[in-house]
Amino acid sequence: MSQERLKRYGVYQIYPISFCDSDGDGKGDIKGILSKLDYLASIGVKNLWISPLYASPMRDMGYDISDYYAINPLFGTMEDFDRLVQEARRRDIRIIMDLVVNHTSSDHPWFQEALRSPESKYREYYIFRHGEKGRRPNNWTSSFGGSAWEPVPGEEDNYYLHLYGKEQPDLNWDNEEVYQEVKKILGFWMEKGVYGFRCDVISEIYKSSFENGRKGKISTPVGMEHFVAQPGCHLILKRLRKEVIEPRGGVLIGELYGVDQPQAEAFLDRELDTLFGFEITDTKGLFRQQMRPSDFKDVLIRWQEGVSCNGNYLENHDQHRSVGKYVQRGRNEVSGAKMLLTLLCALKGVPFFYQGEELGLVDYDRLSPEESHDVVRSFLESLLRRFALPGFLRHRLARKFGRDDARGPMPFSGIDGYGFTLPGRKPWQKFYEISPERNVEREERDPSSVLQYFRKVLSLRQSDDVLSLGTIRFLPSDKEILSFLREYGGERRYALFNLSNRSRKAPVLPGSRRSLILSNIYPAEKNSTLLPYECRLYRIDA
Ligand code: NOJ
């Protein structure tokens, strides 16, 4: 049932610091989210995943937790949170928390105690290893750059592991006490009425060995074969699901960093309800911002055919906006934005939407290095400066891998403060001045807007068993056209997508009697030419 709820309704992601600021400090908060629940309900949101709200020094924007039982004062109080859960339920919206348990913040009392006293049991909560004669314990690298081992202050040749920033020490999942702590945390939030968890880099929690890693592509960390998708990780997930999630009818969503498609399905065997892979984000090429339509098609088909309940996403707080990545900016970008939303709603699995995607927002790519808050970007900037790359190349690389561009404040209106913060106040990060015409208020008034279209297509998915629960079968077509059948209970839908920015010939349509249910082009085209980014959904009657 729980998985079915995700498939039917999809999941909307809020990045809390940038969603809505109720008190004018320039940072989004829980009261801000409360004030927008009616908006969320009106666009069809039923499952709401909120990026970390826990107490945190925010060195990685909340993905560094210093207290799993407290709300970050920046975002409000525990009372605000309890109200959010209740008010959301009143609108039939379930809250999904982010859960970050590959690592804690280095400010977490467990880690502080581990550093303070080598004899403490908290040493065993983390991964400490000795190096030899000034050499680190192995050659593993962090996803944020540099070695994954940080010297322990004041202790010769002793290091702790951090697969992310050095302020994010990895937990030791070989320790039963760590498992019990996490189990308690999950139970605490579920008792409050939380529906489930989006588990951060959950594929990496279990380290099977500490041997040196193979060196691969420069964009992937060294050592992954020792800690990605290990048998120990599957055992932990099975246990957590059985002991905490299932008895309460909740859901688990996994972020599977480093996991390729053939490895992914195993995570759905009594572990996760749905998962995200990363192949969909790979534009192939160090400097390439935009994905080729044929590469997009290949990766979509592979994950649809090989994974029974994939989490289908095209953007989030770590990625670039989908307009500009899977479709070209410019004249056809509105059709492109609608096409991508239709795709998410027509595919098998669980559709994920990121705040602002329903407006067709594009990257805000004008932040200077000094205005950035992203640890990845600052690492890259300093690295690239060392290599004395010309400014424009440095900027392109830092932009490609940096994570600021989709993290800007959500524009609810065109007035001063954009309806995000109070008029006259400065938001924590600059607004999307690039597309000032895209904001909720304006799009509500424009019948041809991306927002109005989003409402329509999401409600279509939610009310149609075939689109939300059916099987999928891809039909042969030109390499930049995606064409597939969905089938459920003897009914069929046919979907056709032109992934390219050029007019293309439509393939021969299946079925002799069919009716068009939805198209992103107005008035709907019925002929055999597909306009740039045109998409169509049909019901097949015979
Ligand atoms: C994935 C999160 O989405 C990202 O924002 C974070 O930096 C890393 N995991 C580390 O927690």
Coordinates of C-alpha atoms and ligand atoms in Angstrom, one line a residue:
M1 CA 0.0 0.0 0.0
S2 CA 2.7 2.4 1.0
Q3 CA 4.7 1.9 -2.2
E4 CA 1.4 2.3 -4.2
R5 CA 0.8 5.7 -2.5
L6 CA 4.2 6.8 -3.7
K7 CA 3.7 5.5 -7.2
R8 CA 0.3 7.1 -7.6
Y9 CA 0.9 10.5 -6.1
G10 CA 4.6 11.0 -6.5
V11 CA 6.8 13.0 -4.1
Y12 CA 7.5 16.7 -3.9
Q13 CA 10.8 17.9 -2.4
I14 CA 11.3 21.0 -0.3
Y15 CA 14.7 22.5 0.3
P16 CA 13.7 24.3 3.5
I17 CA 16.1 27.1 3.6
S18 CA 14.8 28.2 0.2
F19 CA 11.1 27.5 0.3
C20 CA 9.4 30.2 2.3
D21 CA 10.6 32.6 5.0
S22 CA 8.0 33.6 7.5
D23 CA 10.0 35.8 9.8
G24 CA 12.1 37.9 7.4
D25 CA 15.5 36.6 8.3
G26 CA 16.1 35.6 4.7
K27 CA 16.0 31.9 5.4
G28 CA 13.0 29.6 4.8
D29 CA 11.4 28.0 7.9
I30 CA 8.7 25.6 9.0
K31 CA 6.2 28.3 9.6
G32 CA 6.8 29.3 6.0
I33 CA 6.1 25.7 4.8
L34 CA 2.9 25.8 6.9
S35 CA 1.8 28.9 5.2
K36 CA 2.2 27.2 1.8
L37 CA 0.4 23.9 2.6
D38 CA -2.7 25.1 0.8
Y39 CA -0.7 25.9 -2.3
L40 CA 1.0 22.5 -2.1
A41 CA -2.3 20.7 -1.7
S42 CA -3.7 22.7 -4.7
I43 CA -1.1 21.4 -7.0
G44 CA -1.6 17.8 -6.0
V45 CA 1.2 17.2 -3.5
K46 CA 0.4 14.2 -1.2
N47 CA 3.9 13.1 -0.2
L48 CA 6.3 15.8 0.9
W49 CA 10.0 15.1 1.4
I50 CA 11.8 17.9 3.3
S51 CA 15.6 18.1 3.2
P52 CA 17.1 18.0 6.7
L53 CA 15.5 20.1 9.4
Y54 CA 17.6 18.7 12.3
A55 CA 20.0 20.6 14.4
S56 CA 23.1 21.2 12.3
P57 CA 26.1 23.6 12.0
M58 CA 25.0 23.7 8.3
R59 CA 28.5 23.1 6.9
D60 CA 26.8 20.9 4.3
M61 CA 23.4 22.7 4.4
G62 CA 21.9 20.3 7.1
Y63 CA 23.4 17.1 5.7
D64 CA 25.7 17.3 8.8
I65 CA 23.5 16.6 11.8
S66 CA 24.5 17.5 15.3
D67 CA 21.3 16.3 17.1
Y68 CA 18.9 13.8 15.5
Y69 CA 16.2 14.7 18.1
A70 CA 16.1 18.4 17.7
I71 CA 14.8 20.9 15.0
N72 CA 17.4 23.4 13.8
P73 CA 16.4 26.7 15.4
L74 CA 17.0 28.3 12.0
F75 CA 13.9 26.5 10.9
G76 CA 11.7 26.8 14.0
T77 CA 10.8 24.6 17.0
M78 CA 9.6 21.1 17.7
E79 CA 6.1 22.6 18.2
D80 CA 6.2 24.0 14.7
F81 CA 7.2 20.7 13.3
D82 CA 4.4 18.8 15.2
R83 CA 2.0 21.4 13.8
L84 CA 3.3 20.8 10.3
V85 CA 2.8 17.1 10.5
Q86 CA -0.8 17.6 11.8
E87 CA -1.7 20.3 9.3
A88 CA -0.3 18.3 6.5
R89 CA -2.3 15.2 7.5
R90 CA -5.5 17.4 7.5
R91 CA -4.8 18.0 3.8
D92 CA -3.9 14.3 3.2
I93 CA -0.2 15.2 2.9
R94 CA 2.4 12.9 4.5
I95 CA 5.8 14.2 5.6
I96 CA 8.9 12.3 4.6
M97 CA 12.1 13.3 6.6
D98 CA 15.6 13.2 5.2
L99 CA 17.7 10.8 7.2
V100 CA 21.5 11.2 7.1
V101 CA 23.2 8.2 8.8
N102 CA 26.2 7.5 6.7
H103 CA 27.8 10.3 8.8
T104 CA 27.0 12.8 11.5
S105 CA 28.3 16.3 12.0
S106 CA 31.7 16.5 13.6
D107 CA 29.9 18.7 16.2
H108 CA 27.7 15.7 17.2
P109 CA 28.3 14.9 20.9
W110 CA 29.1 11.3 19.9
F111 CA 32.0 12.5 17.8
Q112 CA 33.1 15.1 20.2
E113 CA 33.2 12.5 23.0
A114 CA 35.1 10.1 20.7
L115 CA 37.8 12.8 20.1
R116 CA 38.0 13.8 23.7
S117 CA 38.6 10.3 25.1
P118 CA 40.1 7.4 23.1
E119 CA 38.7 5.0 25.7
S120 CA 35.1 6.1 25.2
K121 CA 32.6 3.8 23.6
Y122 CA 32.0 6.5 21.0
R123 CA 35.3 5.7 19.4
E124 CA 33.5 2.6 18.1
Y125 CA 30.7 4.8 16.7
Y126 CA 33.1 6.1 14.0
I127 CA 35.9 4.7 11.9
F128 CA 39.3 5.5 13.2
R129 CA 42.4 3.9 11.6
H130 CA 46.1 4.2 12.0
G131 CA 48.3 5.2 9.1
E132 CA 51.9 4.4 8.7
K133 CA 54.8 6.9 8.9
G134 CA 52.7 9.8 7.9
R135 CA 50.7 7.9 5.2
R136 CA 46.9 7.7 5.4
P137 CA 45.3 4.3 6.1
N138 CA 44.4 3.9 2.4
N139 CA 44.0 5.8 -0.9
W140 CA 40.2 6.4 -0.6
T141 CA 39.0 9.9 -1.6
S142 CA 36.0 11.9 -0.4
S143 CA 33.1 12.7 -2.7
F144 CA 33.8 16.3 -1.9
G145 CA 37.5 16.1 -3.0
G146 CA 40.8 15.2 -1.4
S147 CA 41.6 12.2 0.9
A148 CA 38.7 10.6 2.8
W149 CA 40.9 10.4 6.0
E150 CA 41.5 13.3 8.3
P151 CA 44.2 13.3 11.0
V152 CA 42.8 13.1 14.5
P153 CA 44.0 16.2 16.3
G154 CA 46.7 15.6 18.8
E155 CA 47.2 11.9 17.9
E156 CA 50.1 10.8 15.8
D157 CA 49.3 8.7 12.7
N158 CA 45.6 8.3 13.6
Y159 CA 42.8 9.2 11.2
Y160 CA 39.1 9.2 10.9
L161 CA 37.1 8.4 7.8
H162 CA 34.8 10.9 6.0
L163 CA 33.4 10.0 2.6
Y164 CA 32.1 13.6 2.4
G165 CA 33.4 16.7 4.1
K166 CA 35.9 16.4 7.0
E167 CA 33.1 17.9 9.2
Q168 CA 31.1 14.7 8.4
P169 CA 32.7 11.7 10.0
D170 CA 31.4 8.3 8.8
L171 CA 29.5 6.2 11.3
N172 CA 30.7 2.6 12.0
W173 CA 27.8 0.4 10.9
D174 CA 29.7 -2.7 12.1
N175 CA 28.8 -1.6 15.6
E176 CA 25.4 -2.9 16.8
E177 CA 25.1 0.2 19.0
V178 CA 25.0 2.4 16.0
Y179 CA 22.2 0.3 14.5
Q180 CA 20.3 0.6 17.8
E181 CA 20.8 4.4 17.9
V182 CA 19.5 4.8 14.3
K183 CA 16.5 2.5 15.0
K184 CA 15.6 4.7 18.0
I185 CA 15.9 7.9 15.8
L186 CA 13.5 6.4 13.2
G187 CA 11.0 5.3 15.8
F188 CA 11.1 8.8 17.5
W189 CA 10.1 10.5 14.3
M190 CA 7.6 7.9 13.2
E191 CA 5.8 8.2 16.6
K192 CA 5.4 11.9 15.7
G193 CA 3.5 10.9 12.6
V194 CA 6.3 11.1 10.0
Y195 CA 5.5 8.8 7.1
G196 CA 9.0 7.7 6.2
F197 CA 12.5 8.6 5.3
R198 CA 14.6 9.5 2.3
C199 CA 17.9 7.9 3.2
D200 CA 20.9 9.9 2.2
V201 CA 23.7 8.0 0.4
I202 CA 22.4 4.9 2.0
S203 CA 24.3 2.7 -0.5
E204 CA 27.6 3.6 1.2
I205 CA 26.9 3.0 4.9
Y206 CA 28.6 -0.4 5.2
K207 CA 32.4 -0.7 4.6
S208 CA 33.5 -4.2 3.9
S209 CA 37.2 -3.7 3.8
F210 CA 39.7 -1.0 4.1
E211 CA 42.0 -2.1 1.2
N212 CA 43.2 0.5 -1.3
G213 CA 40.7 1.3 -4.0
R214 CA 41.0 1.1 -7.8
K215 CA 41.5 4.4 -9.5
G216 CA 38.7 5.1 -12.0
K217 CA 37.2 8.2 -13.6
I218 CA 38.3 11.5 -12.0
S219 CA 34.8 12.4 -11.1
T220 CA 34.2 9.3 -9.0
P221 CA 35.8 8.7 -5.5
V222 CA 38.4 6.1 -5.1
G223 CA 37.5 3.1 -2.9
M224 CA 33.9 2.6 -3.9
E225 CA 34.2 -1.1 -4.5
H226 CA 34.8 -1.5 -0.8
F227 CA 31.8 0.5 0.4
V228 CA 29.1 0.8 -2.2
A229 CA 26.2 -1.7 -2.2
Q230 CA 27.9 -4.2 0.1
P231 CA 26.1 -7.2 1.5
G232 CA 26.2 -5.6 5.0
C233 CA 24.3 -2.6 3.7
H234 CA 21.5 -4.9 2.4
L235 CA 21.3 -6.7 5.7
I236 CA 20.9 -3.4 7.6
L237 CA 18.2 -2.1 5.3
K238 CA 16.3 -5.4 5.6
R239 CA 16.4 -5.2 9.4
L240 CA 15.4 -1.5 9.6
R241 CA 12.5 -2.1 7.3
K242 CA 11.3 -5.1 9.2
E243 CA 11.8 -3.8 12.7
V244 CA 10.8 -0.1 12.3
I245 CA 9.2 0.8 9.0
E246 CA 6.9 -2.1 8.2
P247 CA 5.1 -2.3 11.6
R248 CA 4.2 1.4 11.2
G249 CA 3.2 1.2 7.5
G250 CA 5.9 3.7 6.5
V251 CA 8.2 4.1 3.5
L252 CA 11.9 4.1 2.8
I253 CA 13.4 5.9 -0.2
G254 CA 17.1 5.4 -0.8
E255 CA 19.6 7.6 -2.5
L256 CA 21.9 5.2 -4.1
Y257 CA 25.2 6.9 -4.8
G258 CA 27.6 4.9 -6.9
V259 CA 25.1 2.1 -7.7
D260 CA 24.6 1.1 -11.3
Q261 CA 21.4 -0.2 -12.8
P262 CA 22.1 -3.9 -12.5
Q263 CA 22.9 -3.5 -8.8
A264 CA 19.8 -1.4 -8.0
E265 CA 16.9 -3.9 -8.0
A266 CA 18.4 -5.8 -5.0
F267 CA 17.6 -2.8 -2.9
L268 CA 13.9 -3.2 -3.6
D269 CA 13.8 -6.7 -2.1
R270 CA 12.2 -6.0 1.3
E271 CA 14.5 -3.0 1.8
L272 CA 13.5 0.3 0.0
D273 CA 10.1 1.2 -1.5
T274 CA 11.9 3.2 -4.2
L275 CA 15.4 4.5 -5.0
F276 CA 17.3 7.0 -7.0
G277 CA 20.3 6.2 -9.1
F278 CA 22.7 8.8 -10.5
E279 CA 23.2 7.7 -14.1
I280 CA 20.4 10.0 -15.2
T281 CA 22.5 13.0 -14.1
D282 CA 25.5 12.1 -16.1
T283 CA 25.8 14.4 -19.2
K284 CA 28.9 12.5 -20.3
G285 CA 31.7 15.0 -20.7
L286 CA 33.6 17.1 -18.2
F287 CA 32.3 20.4 -19.7
R288 CA 29.0 19.3 -21.0
Q289 CA 26.0 20.9 -19.3
Q290 CA 23.3 19.5 -21.5
M291 CA 22.6 15.8 -22.1
R292 CA 22.2 14.5 -25.6
P293 CA 18.6 13.3 -26.3
S294 CA 19.8 9.9 -27.3
D295 CA 21.8 9.4 -24.1
F296 CA 18.8 10.6 -22.1
K297 CA 16.6 8.0 -23.9
D298 CA 19.1 5.2 -23.3
V299 CA 19.4 5.8 -19.6
L300 CA 15.7 6.2 -19.1
I301 CA 14.9 2.9 -20.9
R302 CA 17.6 1.0 -19.0
W303 CA 16.4 2.1 -15.5
Q304 CA 12.7 1.6 -16.5
E305 CA 13.3 -1.9 -17.8
G306 CA 15.8 -3.0 -15.2
V307 CA 14.3 -1.5 -12.0
S308 CA 10.8 -2.4 -10.8
C309 CA 10.1 0.8 -8.9
N310 CA 12.6 3.5 -9.9
G311 CA 12.4 7.0 -8.4
N312 CA 12.2 9.2 -11.5
Y313 CA 13.7 12.6 -10.9
L314 CA 15.3 15.2 -13.1
E315 CA 16.4 17.7 -10.6
N316 CA 17.0 18.3 -6.9
H317 CA 19.1 20.3 -4.5
D318 CA 22.3 18.6 -5.7
Q319 CA 21.6 18.8 -9.5
H320 CA 21.1 21.5 -12.1
R321 CA 17.6 22.4 -13.2
S322 CA 16.2 20.1 -15.8
V323 CA 15.4 23.0 -18.2
G324 CA 18.9 23.6 -19.6
K325 CA 20.0 20.1 -18.9
Y326 CA 17.6 17.7 -20.7
V327 CA 16.0 20.4 -22.9
Q328 CA 17.7 23.4 -24.4
R329 CA 17.2 26.9 -23.1
G330 CA 15.5 29.3 -25.5
R331 CA 12.4 29.5 -27.7
N332 CA 11.1 26.0 -26.9
E333 CA 11.9 25.8 -23.2
V334 CA 8.3 26.1 -22.0
S335 CA 7.3 23.2 -24.2
G336 CA 10.4 21.4 -23.0
A337 CA 9.6 22.0 -19.3
K338 CA 6.0 20.6 -19.9
M339 CA 7.4 17.6 -21.8
L340 CA 9.7 16.7 -18.9
L341 CA 6.9 16.9 -16.3
T342 CA 4.7 14.7 -18.6
L343 CA 7.6 12.2 -18.8
L344 CA 7.9 12.0 -15.0
C345 CA 4.1 11.5 -14.8
A346 CA 4.0 8.9 -17.5
L347 CA 6.9 6.6 -16.5
K348 CA 6.6 3.6 -14.3
G349 CA 7.8 4.0 -10.7
V350 CA 7.7 7.1 -8.4
P351 CA 7.8 10.6 -9.9
F352 CA 9.8 13.1 -7.8
F353 CA 9.4 16.9 -8.2
Y354 CA 11.7 19.5 -6.8
Q355 CA 10.4 22.9 -5.6
G356 CA 10.2 25.3 -8.5
E357 CA 10.2 22.5 -11.1
E358 CA 6.4 23.0 -11.4
L359 CA 7.2 26.6 -12.5
G360 CA 9.8 25.6 -15.1
L361 CA 12.6 27.4 -13.2
V362 CA 16.1 27.5 -14.7
D363 CA 19.5 27.5 -13.1
Y364 CA 20.6 30.6 -11.3
D365 CA 24.2 30.5 -12.5
R366 CA 25.4 33.9 -11.6
L367 CA 26.7 33.5 -8.1
S368 CA 30.3 34.5 -7.6
P369 CA 32.5 32.1 -5.6
E370 CA 32.2 34.4 -2.7
E371 CA 28.4 34.2 -2.8
S372 CA 28.3 30.4 -2.8
H373 CA 27.5 28.4 0.3
D374 CA 28.3 25.0 -1.3
V375 CA 31.3 23.0 0.0
V376 CA 31.7 21.3 -3.3
R377 CA 32.0 24.5 -5.2
S378 CA 34.5 26.0 -2.8
F379 CA 36.7 22.9 -2.9
L380 CA 36.6 23.1 -6.7
E381 CA 37.4 26.7 -6.9
S382 CA 40.5 26.3 -4.8
L383 CA 41.6 23.2 -6.6
L384 CA 41.2 24.8 -10.0
R385 CA 43.0 27.9 -9.0
R386 CA 46.0 25.8 -8.1
F387 CA 46.0 24.4 -11.7
A388 CA 46.0 28.0 -13.0
L389 CA 43.1 27.2 -15.4
P390 CA 41.8 30.2 -17.4
G391 CA 38.9 31.9 -15.6
F392 CA 36.2 30.8 -18.1
L393 CA 37.2 27.1 -17.9
R394 CA 37.3 27.3 -14.1
H395 CA 33.9 28.8 -14.0
R396 CA 32.5 26.1 -16.3
L397 CA 33.8 23.3 -14.3
A398 CA 32.9 24.8 -11.0
R399 CA 29.4 25.3 -12.4
K400 CA 29.1 21.8 -13.7
F401 CA 29.9 20.2 -10.4
G402 CA 29.0 23.0 -8.0
R403 CA 25.5 22.8 -6.4
D404 CA 24.3 26.3 -6.0
D405 CA 22.3 26.7 -9.1
A406 CA 19.0 25.0 -8.1
R407 CA 19.2 26.1 -4.4
G408 CA 17.9 29.6 -4.7
P409 CA 14.7 30.9 -3.0
M410 CA 11.3 29.9 -4.4
P411 CA 9.5 32.7 -6.1
F412 CA 5.9 32.9 -5.1
S413 CA 5.2 36.3 -6.5
G414 CA 6.8 39.1 -8.5
I415 CA 6.7 41.7 -5.7
D416 CA 9.7 42.8 -3.6
G417 CA 10.8 39.7 -1.7
Y418 CA 9.2 37.4 -4.3
G419 CA 6.7 36.1 -1.8
F420 CA 9.6 34.1 -0.4
T421 CA 10.7 36.6 2.3
L422 CA 9.2 39.8 3.6
P423 CA 9.5 42.9 1.4
G424 CA 12.8 44.7 1.8
R425 CA 14.6 41.7 3.3
K426 CA 17.6 40.0 1.8
P427 CA 17.3 36.3 1.0
W428 CA 20.2 34.0 2.1
Q429 CA 20.9 33.4 -1.6
K430 CA 20.1 35.5 -4.7
F431 CA 16.7 35.1 -6.4
Y432 CA 16.1 33.7 -9.8
E433 CA 16.4 37.0 -11.6
I434 CA 17.0 35.1 -14.8
S435 CA 13.3 34.2 -15.2
P436 CA 11.4 36.9 -13.3
E437 CA 8.2 36.0 -15.2
R438 CA 8.2 32.5 -13.6
N439 CA 6.6 32.8 -10.2
V440 CA 3.5 31.1 -8.6
E441 CA 1.3 34.1 -8.7
R442 CA 1.9 34.9 -12.4
E443 CA 1.7 31.4 -13.5
E444 CA -1.6 30.9 -11.6
R445 CA -3.1 33.6 -13.8
D446 CA -1.7 32.3 -17.1
P447 CA -3.6 29.3 -18.5
S448 CA -0.7 28.3 -20.7
S449 CA 1.9 28.3 -17.9
V450 CA 4.0 25.4 -16.8
L451 CA 2.3 25.5 -13.4
Q452 CA -1.2 25.1 -14.8
Y453 CA 0.0 22.3 -17.0
F454 CA 1.7 20.6 -14.1
R455 CA -1.6 20.5 -12.1
K456 CA -3.2 18.9 -15.1
V457 CA -0.7 16.2 -15.8
L458 CA -0.1 15.3 -12.1
S459 CA -3.8 15.0 -11.5
L460 CA -4.1 12.8 -14.6
R461 CA -1.4 10.4 -13.3
Q462 CA -3.0 10.4 -9.8
S463 CA -6.4 9.4 -11.1
D464 CA -5.3 6.9 -13.7
D465 CA -4.3 3.4 -12.5
V466 CA -2.7 2.7 -15.8
L467 CA -0.2 5.6 -15.6
S468 CA 0.5 5.1 -11.9
L469 CA 0.5 1.3 -11.6
G470 CA 0.8 -0.2 -15.0
T471 CA 3.6 -2.1 -16.7
I472 CA 5.7 -0.4 -19.3
R473 CA 6.9 -1.5 -22.8
F474 CA 9.1 0.6 -25.0
L475 CA 8.4 0.6 -28.8
P476 CA 11.0 1.0 -31.5
S477 CA 11.5 4.6 -32.6
D478 CA 14.0 7.1 -33.8
K479 CA 16.8 7.7 -31.4
E480 CA 15.5 11.0 -30.2
I481 CA 11.9 9.9 -29.8
L482 CA 10.6 8.0 -26.8
S483 CA 7.6 5.9 -27.4
F484 CA 6.0 3.4 -24.9
L485 CA 2.9 1.6 -23.8
R486 CA 1.6 1.4 -20.3
E487 CA -0.9 -1.4 -19.4
Y488 CA -3.0 -2.2 -16.4
G489 CA -6.2 -4.2 -15.9
G490 CA -6.7 -4.7 -19.6
E491 CA -6.4 -0.9 -20.3
R492 CA -3.7 0.7 -22.3
R493 CA -2.1 4.2 -22.7
Y494 CA 0.4 5.2 -25.3
A495 CA 3.0 7.9 -24.7
L496 CA 5.1 9.7 -27.3
F497 CA 7.9 12.1 -26.6
N498 CA 10.1 14.2 -28.9
L499 CA 13.2 14.6 -26.8
S500 CA 14.8 16.9 -29.3
N501 CA 14.6 20.6 -30.1
R502 CA 13.8 19.8 -33.8
S503 CA 10.6 18.7 -35.5
R504 CA 10.6 15.0 -36.1
K505 CA 8.4 12.5 -37.9
A506 CA 6.1 10.7 -35.5
P507 CA 6.3 6.9 -35.5
V508 CA 3.3 4.9 -36.6
L509 CA 0.9 4.9 -33.6
P510 CA -0.4 1.6 -32.2
G511 CA -4.1 0.7 -32.1
S512 CA -6.7 1.7 -34.6
R513 CA -9.0 3.5 -32.2
R514 CA -7.2 5.8 -29.8
S515 CA -8.0 9.2 -28.3
L516 CA -5.6 11.9 -27.3
I517 CA -5.8 12.6 -23.5
L518 CA -3.1 15.2 -23.2
S519 CA -0.5 17.1 -25.1
N520 CA 1.9 19.9 -24.2
I521 CA 1.2 21.7 -27.4
Y522 CA -1.9 23.9 -27.8
P523 CA -3.9 23.4 -29.9
A524 CA -2.9 19.8 -29.8
E525 CA -1.2 18.5 -32.9
K526 CA -2.7 15.4 -34.4
N527 CA -0.6 15.0 -37.5
S528 CA 2.5 13.0 -38.1
T529 CA 5.0 15.7 -37.3
L530 CA 6.1 16.1 -33.8
L531 CA 7.1 19.7 -33.0
P532 CA 10.2 20.4 -30.8
Y533 CA 9.7 18.8 -27.4
E534 CA 6.2 17.8 -28.2
C535 CA 4.6 15.0 -26.2
R536 CA 1.3 13.2 -26.4
L537 CA -0.6 10.8 -24.2
Y538 CA -3.3 8.6 -25.8
R539 CA -5.8 6.1 -24.6
I540 CA -5.9 3.1 -26.8
D541 CA -9.5 1.8 -27.2
A542 CA -8.9 -1.0 -29.7
Ligands
NOJ1 C1 23.5 13.7 -0.7 C2 22.8 14.9 -0.4 O1 21.7 15.1 -1.2 C3 23.8 16.0 -0.5 O2 23.3 17.3 -0.5 C4 24.9 15.9 0.6 O3 25.9 16.8 0.5 C5 25.5 14.4 0.5 N1 24.5 13.4 0.3 C6 26.2 14.1 1.8 O4 25.3 14.0 2.9

